[in-house]
Amino acid sequence: MATDGDTVASAEQQEVLIVTGMSGAGRSTVANALEDLDWYVVDNLPPQMLRPLIELANRAESGLPRIAAVVDVRGRNFFVDLREMIQSLREGTKVRVLFLEASDAVLVRRFEQVRRPHPLQGDGTILDGISAERTRLREIREASDIIVDTSDLNIHQLATNITDTFAAEDAAGVQVTVMSFGFKYGLPADADLVADARFLPNPFWNAELRPHTGLEEVVRDYVLTRDGAEEFISGYVSALRPIMAGYQRENKRHAMIAIGCTGGKHRSVAIAEELAARLRSFPGLAVNTKHRDLGRE
């Protein structure tokens, strides 16, 4: 017979991921990807059922160390208690929130493609439903541990993103993505930290460098040898050291560091690659790079 101490110990070992976010942003795709990683996934679960689910999992003979619960506005009035329930569960269980985001235009297109109404649309338009959902989810989004913007991802890319993210967790305290982007295409919605590389000369105005990218040696050498480049990179690395250490202490398992330039082709790419290379020397980090807008021009 399990004692209270046994229950507490089991709860401490339990890992719970709440998957939520905008309707049409890819929750089903994420749920399938997590199942493939051997998570126990429950879809459309009322928040009030989270604690009984965790208790049931703790009593299971073989145990369910990883539970993912998809919770969203389909739960209607039950959904309003989600934030309070998460705060309560975090007192004795490792709980994280994964929030899926996408732009209004992308969400509208996805709903039109499947010819289904938005769950909060009512007698209004799809945009009315999206706006109402954003308002309802604002506090949950702000309290989320991981935010993934799926606007530019198809279902296969999203599944790969989730697989790479959660498969890498066993090997590192913090999974860090250093992403380059172009300011003219907008700020990345899922960035934790944003830095601006536009203080460096733009290789675009050099006819010989223009067709190349920051992944190529000729551009990389040009960018990294400009006045201020080394000072910026070394200073940013020093500033990130206590931040990454703090993330590990606070059990923040994911970090997105975004480096922007005008178009996301030259300066930000070269700086992101160099920054990632230096961050790989930090203990407890698994670092990868992503170049959001490379090839977009």
Tab-separated table of C-alpha atoms in Angstrom:
chain	number	residue	atom	x	y	z
A	1	MET	CA	0.000	0.000	0.000
A	2	ALA	CA	1.458	3.385	-0.965
A	3	THR	CA	2.080	5.900	1.800
A	4	ASP	CA	1.787	9.661	1.533
A	5	GLY	CA	5.561	9.799	1.227
A	6	ASP	CA	5.464	7.374	-1.689
A	7	THR	CA	2.853	9.549	-3.408
A	8	VAL	CA	4.940	12.674	-2.985
A	9	ALA	CA	8.027	10.929	-4.329
A	10	SER	CA	6.106	9.691	-7.342
A	11	ALA	CA	4.677	13.142	-7.990
A	12	GLU	CA	8.171	14.625	-7.957
A	13	GLN	CA	9.189	12.183	-10.673
A	14	GLN	CA	6.099	12.885	-12.750
A	15	GLU	CA	6.501	15.189	-15.756
A	16	VAL	CA	3.395	16.911	-17.075
A	17	LEU	CA	3.216	18.990	-20.237
A	18	ILE	CA	0.145	21.132	-20.863
A	19	VAL	CA	-0.298	21.674	-24.609
A	20	THR	CA	-2.502	24.660	-25.360
A	21	GLY	CA	-2.660	27.661	-27.668
A	22	MET	CA	-4.567	28.965	-30.636
A	23	SER	CA	-7.073	26.759	-32.429
A	24	GLY	CA	-5.583	25.802	-35.787
A	25	ALA	CA	-1.987	26.273	-34.592
A	26	GLY	CA	-1.168	22.555	-34.665
A	27	ARG	CA	-2.146	20.961	-31.360
A	28	SER	CA	-3.067	17.634	-32.986
A	29	THR	CA	0.259	17.470	-34.806
A	30	VAL	CA	2.113	18.153	-31.551
A	31	ALA	CA	0.079	15.508	-29.716
A	32	ASN	CA	0.974	12.900	-32.347
A	33	ALA	CA	4.666	13.838	-32.203
A	34	LEU	CA	4.690	13.518	-28.416
A	35	GLU	CA	3.010	10.121	-28.606
A	36	ASP	CA	5.788	9.001	-30.943
A	37	LEU	CA	8.252	10.064	-28.226
A	38	ASP	CA	6.417	7.782	-25.763
A	39	TRP	CA	4.480	10.462	-23.917
A	40	TYR	CA	1.040	9.484	-22.647
A	41	VAL	CA	-1.214	12.004	-24.418
A	42	VAL	CA	-4.751	12.982	-23.439
A	43	ASP	CA	-6.685	15.299	-25.774
A	44	ASN	CA	-9.335	17.898	-24.861
A	45	LEU	CA	-8.993	17.357	-21.126
A	46	PRO	CA	-10.883	19.696	-18.743
A	47	PRO	CA	-8.328	21.363	-16.428
A	48	GLN	CA	-10.182	20.002	-13.403
A	49	MET	CA	-9.249	16.478	-14.532
A	50	LEU	CA	-5.497	17.120	-14.514
A	51	ARG	CA	-4.943	16.282	-10.858
A	52	PRO	CA	-7.014	13.034	-10.955
A	53	LEU	CA	-5.092	12.052	-14.105
A	54	ILE	CA	-1.736	12.595	-12.376
A	55	GLU	CA	-2.872	10.670	-9.302
A	56	LEU	CA	-4.108	7.822	-11.490
A	57	ALA	CA	-0.794	7.768	-13.365
A	58	ASN	CA	1.122	7.584	-10.082
A	59	ARG	CA	-0.909	4.542	-9.059
A	60	ALA	CA	-0.380	2.773	-12.389
A	61	GLU	CA	1.636	-0.412	-12.000
A	62	SER	CA	4.212	0.501	-14.657
A	63	GLY	CA	3.940	4.245	-14.078
A	64	LEU	CA	3.463	7.025	-16.608
A	65	PRO	CA	6.461	9.332	-16.139
A	66	ARG	CA	5.532	11.661	-19.019
A	67	ILE	CA	1.984	12.926	-19.478
A	68	ALA	CA	0.924	15.467	-22.098
A	69	ALA	CA	-2.545	16.960	-21.778
A	70	VAL	CA	-4.047	18.972	-24.642
A	71	VAL	CA	-6.206	21.644	-23.019
A	72	ASP	CA	-7.918	24.362	-25.020
A	73	VAL	CA	-11.035	26.455	-25.486
A	74	ARG	CA	-13.014	23.432	-26.641
A	75	GLY	CA	-13.385	22.815	-22.881
A	76	ARG	CA	-15.666	25.885	-22.810
A	77	ASN	CA	-16.409	27.004	-19.243
A	78	PHE	CA	-14.051	24.371	-17.832
A	79	PHE	CA	-11.131	26.146	-19.524
A	80	VAL	CA	-11.339	29.264	-17.334
A	81	ASP	CA	-9.707	27.434	-14.412
A	82	LEU	CA	-6.596	26.377	-16.347
A	83	ARG	CA	-4.115	28.944	-14.994
A	84	GLU	CA	-5.131	28.399	-11.366
A	85	MET	CA	-4.960	24.641	-11.832
A	86	ILE	CA	-1.456	24.834	-13.306
A	87	GLN	CA	-0.236	26.954	-10.392
A	88	SER	CA	-1.706	24.456	-7.944
A	89	LEU	CA	-0.148	21.454	-9.676
A	90	ARG	CA	3.319	23.058	-9.774
A	91	GLU	CA	3.519	22.823	-5.994
A	92	GLY	CA	4.197	19.088	-6.172
A	93	THR	CA	4.650	18.136	-9.817
A	94	LYS	CA	6.940	19.171	-12.638
A	95	VAL	CA	4.486	21.003	-14.911
A	96	ARG	CA	5.297	22.965	-18.051
A	97	VAL	CA	3.091	24.725	-20.576
A	98	LEU	CA	3.649	24.544	-24.341
A	99	PHE	CA	1.766	27.305	-26.168
A	100	LEU	CA	1.191	27.093	-29.923
A	101	GLU	CA	0.885	30.386	-31.779
A	102	ALA	CA	0.233	31.477	-35.381
A	103	SER	CA	-0.633	34.695	-37.169
A	104	ASP	CA	-4.256	35.659	-37.823
A	105	ALA	CA	-3.828	35.315	-41.586
A	106	VAL	CA	-2.416	31.798	-41.281
A	107	LEU	CA	-5.144	30.699	-38.860
A	108	VAL	CA	-7.882	32.038	-41.138
A	109	ARG	CA	-6.398	30.189	-44.104
A	110	ARG	CA	-6.195	26.936	-42.151
A	111	PHE	CA	-9.830	27.147	-41.018
A	112	GLU	CA	-10.950	27.955	-44.551
A	113	GLN	CA	-9.014	24.972	-45.899
A	114	VAL	CA	-10.740	22.506	-43.570
A	115	ARG	CA	-14.090	24.334	-43.906
A	116	ARG	CA	-14.768	24.340	-40.196
A	117	PRO	CA	-15.813	27.271	-37.973
A	118	HIS	CA	-13.625	28.573	-35.208
A	119	PRO	CA	-14.842	27.198	-31.830
A	120	LEU	CA	-15.450	30.751	-30.527
A	121	GLN	CA	-16.810	32.158	-33.780
A	122	GLY	CA	-20.496	31.952	-32.935
A	123	ASP	CA	-22.500	34.063	-35.369
A	124	GLY	CA	-19.419	36.145	-36.261
A	125	THR	CA	-16.461	35.619	-38.559
A	126	ILE	CA	-13.413	33.427	-38.181
A	127	LEU	CA	-11.428	36.539	-37.237
A	128	ASP	CA	-13.957	37.309	-34.508
A	129	GLY	CA	-13.341	33.869	-33.059
A	130	ILE	CA	-9.566	34.249	-33.281
A	131	SER	CA	-9.704	37.631	-31.556
A	132	ALA	CA	-11.862	36.260	-28.747
A	133	GLU	CA	-9.511	33.315	-28.299
A	134	ARG	CA	-6.408	35.538	-28.134
A	135	THR	CA	-8.069	37.575	-25.395
A	136	ARG	CA	-9.001	34.463	-23.444
A	137	LEU	CA	-5.521	32.944	-23.791
A	138	ARG	CA	-3.469	36.079	-23.052
A	139	GLU	CA	-2.627	35.218	-19.435
A	140	ILE	CA	-1.863	31.582	-20.251
A	141	ARG	CA	0.462	32.628	-23.067
A	142	GLU	CA	2.356	34.999	-20.782
A	143	ALA	CA	2.822	32.214	-18.213
A	144	SER	CA	3.892	29.554	-20.746
A	145	ASP	CA	7.301	27.905	-20.591
A	146	ILE	CA	7.605	27.227	-24.326
A	147	ILE	CA	6.017	29.219	-27.159
A	148	VAL	CA	6.151	27.844	-30.697
A	149	ASP	CA	5.037	29.980	-33.637
A	150	THR	CA	3.784	27.616	-36.336
A	151	SER	CA	2.968	30.284	-38.944
A	152	ASP	CA	5.785	29.214	-41.265
A	153	LEU	CA	5.715	25.491	-40.440
A	154	ASN	CA	3.861	22.708	-42.220
A	155	ILE	CA	2.765	19.673	-40.206
A	156	HIS	CA	5.971	17.756	-40.948
A	157	GLN	CA	8.203	20.664	-39.933
A	158	LEU	CA	6.203	21.170	-36.739
A	159	ALA	CA	6.470	17.477	-35.850
A	160	THR	CA	10.228	17.612	-36.454
A	161	ASN	CA	10.478	20.742	-34.292
A	162	ILE	CA	8.706	19.020	-31.399
A	163	THR	CA	10.725	15.831	-31.811
A	164	ASP	CA	14.021	17.714	-31.853
A	165	THR	CA	13.009	19.828	-28.867
A	166	PHE	CA	11.839	17.089	-26.541
A	167	ALA	CA	14.208	14.350	-27.667
A	168	ALA	CA	17.139	16.631	-26.834
A	169	GLU	CA	15.923	17.288	-23.295
A	170	ASP	CA	17.410	14.119	-21.889
A	171	ALA	CA	20.860	15.283	-22.895
A	172	ALA	CA	20.815	18.872	-21.687
A	173	GLY	CA	19.511	21.159	-18.994
A	174	VAL	CA	18.487	23.838	-21.510
A	175	GLN	CA	17.751	23.372	-25.202
A	176	VAL	CA	18.925	26.617	-26.840
A	177	THR	CA	18.028	27.723	-30.362
A	178	VAL	CA	19.953	30.659	-31.809
A	179	MET	CA	17.833	31.968	-34.666
A	180	SER	CA	18.644	34.559	-37.303
A	181	PHE	CA	15.822	36.615	-38.779
A	182	GLY	CA	15.091	39.667	-40.902
A	183	PHE	CA	13.456	42.651	-39.229
A	184	LYS	CA	11.601	43.450	-42.435
A	185	TYR	CA	9.703	40.163	-42.022
A	186	GLY	CA	8.765	40.868	-38.404
A	187	LEU	CA	10.016	39.902	-34.976
A	188	PRO	CA	9.866	36.190	-34.073
A	189	ALA	CA	6.938	35.662	-31.715
A	190	ASP	CA	8.634	32.875	-29.782
A	191	ALA	CA	11.949	34.611	-28.996
A	192	ASP	CA	13.052	34.908	-25.373
A	193	LEU	CA	15.898	37.311	-26.184
A	194	VAL	CA	16.371	39.539	-29.243
A	195	ALA	CA	19.581	41.267	-30.407
A	196	ASP	CA	20.093	43.609	-33.359
A	197	ALA	CA	23.024	43.109	-35.778
A	198	ARG	CA	22.126	46.082	-37.970
A	199	PHE	CA	24.884	48.169	-36.355
A	200	LEU	CA	27.343	46.312	-38.620
A	201	PRO	CA	27.962	47.214	-42.296
A	202	ASN	CA	25.533	45.389	-44.563
A	203	PRO	CA	27.177	42.958	-47.043
A	204	PHE	CA	24.140	43.473	-49.274
A	205	TRP	CA	25.716	46.699	-50.522
A	206	ASN	CA	28.868	44.853	-51.568
A	207	ALA	CA	28.285	43.488	-55.087
A	208	GLU	CA	30.658	40.564	-54.513
A	209	LEU	CA	29.076	39.541	-51.210
A	210	ARG	CA	25.407	40.175	-52.026
A	211	PRO	CA	24.633	36.750	-53.583
A	212	HIS	CA	26.309	34.871	-50.723
A	213	THR	CA	24.940	34.173	-47.234
A	214	GLY	CA	26.227	34.321	-43.684
A	215	LEU	CA	26.779	30.565	-43.807
A	216	GLU	CA	29.571	31.056	-46.329
A	217	GLU	CA	33.133	31.843	-45.271
A	218	VAL	CA	33.477	34.959	-47.413
A	219	VAL	CA	30.501	36.653	-45.718
A	220	ARG	CA	31.253	35.266	-42.274
A	221	ASP	CA	34.809	36.616	-42.354
A	222	TYR	CA	33.586	40.001	-43.562
A	223	VAL	CA	30.924	40.313	-40.837
A	224	LEU	CA	33.015	39.037	-37.940
A	225	THR	CA	35.950	41.331	-38.691
A	226	ARG	CA	33.924	44.569	-38.804
A	227	ASP	CA	34.478	47.101	-36.020
A	228	GLY	CA	32.344	46.226	-33.018
A	229	ALA	CA	31.522	42.654	-34.076
A	230	GLU	CA	33.874	40.877	-31.692
A	231	GLU	CA	33.080	43.292	-28.877
A	232	PHE	CA	29.362	42.624	-29.336
A	233	ILE	CA	29.675	38.828	-29.516
A	234	SER	CA	32.027	38.457	-26.559
A	235	GLY	CA	29.946	40.885	-24.490
A	236	TYR	CA	26.701	39.102	-25.351
A	237	VAL	CA	28.195	35.728	-24.499
A	238	SER	CA	29.260	37.106	-21.101
A	239	ALA	CA	25.775	38.503	-20.523
A	240	LEU	CA	24.176	35.169	-21.463
A	241	ARG	CA	26.267	33.157	-19.020
A	242	PRO	CA	24.301	34.107	-15.860
A	243	ILE	CA	21.036	33.984	-17.818
A	244	MET	CA	21.604	30.407	-18.953
A	245	ALA	CA	22.695	29.401	-15.464
A	246	GLY	CA	19.520	30.967	-14.079
A	247	TYR	CA	17.390	29.158	-16.639
A	248	GLN	CA	18.848	25.866	-15.440
A	249	ARG	CA	18.232	26.710	-11.776
A	250	GLU	CA	14.634	27.660	-12.565
A	251	ASN	CA	14.146	24.534	-14.707
A	252	LYS	CA	13.451	26.531	-17.878
A	253	ARG	CA	14.257	23.888	-20.443
A	254	HIS	CA	14.056	25.925	-23.664
A	255	ALA	CA	15.474	29.249	-24.799
A	256	MET	CA	15.173	31.048	-28.123
A	257	ILE	CA	17.852	33.681	-28.791
A	258	ALA	CA	17.050	35.712	-31.898
A	259	ILE	CA	19.605	37.761	-33.857
A	260	GLY	CA	18.162	40.124	-36.441
A	261	CYS	CA	19.415	42.128	-39.385
A	262	THR	CA	17.536	43.747	-42.245
A	263	GLY	CA	16.789	40.697	-44.393
A	264	GLY	CA	18.070	37.754	-42.350
A	265	LYS	CA	20.606	36.689	-44.984
A	266	HIS	CA	24.070	38.012	-44.081
A	267	ARG	CA	24.865	39.650	-40.727
A	268	SER	CA	22.352	37.900	-38.480
A	269	VAL	CA	23.213	34.487	-39.947
A	270	ALA	CA	26.954	34.907	-39.403
A	271	ILE	CA	26.497	36.289	-35.886
A	272	ALA	CA	24.007	33.546	-34.940
A	273	GLU	CA	26.394	30.807	-36.055
A	274	GLU	CA	29.310	32.327	-34.139
A	275	LEU	CA	27.215	32.906	-31.034
A	276	ALA	CA	25.935	29.314	-31.105
A	277	ALA	CA	29.485	27.981	-31.452
A	278	ARG	CA	30.565	29.848	-28.319
A	279	LEU	CA	27.474	28.891	-26.324
A	280	ARG	CA	28.227	25.211	-26.920
A	281	SER	CA	31.072	25.555	-24.420
A	282	PHE	CA	28.551	26.326	-21.650
A	283	PRO	CA	27.770	23.337	-19.388
A	284	GLY	CA	24.263	21.930	-19.539
A	285	LEU	CA	23.267	23.431	-22.899
A	286	ALA	CA	22.293	21.748	-26.167
A	287	VAL	CA	22.616	24.446	-28.817
A	288	ASN	CA	21.322	24.499	-32.374
A	289	THR	CA	20.829	27.195	-35.004
A	290	LYS	CA	17.857	28.127	-37.156
A	291	HIS	CA	17.778	30.685	-39.952
A	292	ARG	CA	14.170	31.733	-40.307
A	293	ASP	CA	14.372	34.006	-43.333
A	294	LEU	CA	17.370	32.641	-45.197
A	295	GLY	CA	16.413	32.200	-48.859
A	296	ARG	CA	13.279	34.274	-48.456
A	297	GLU	CA	14.437	37.289	-50.474
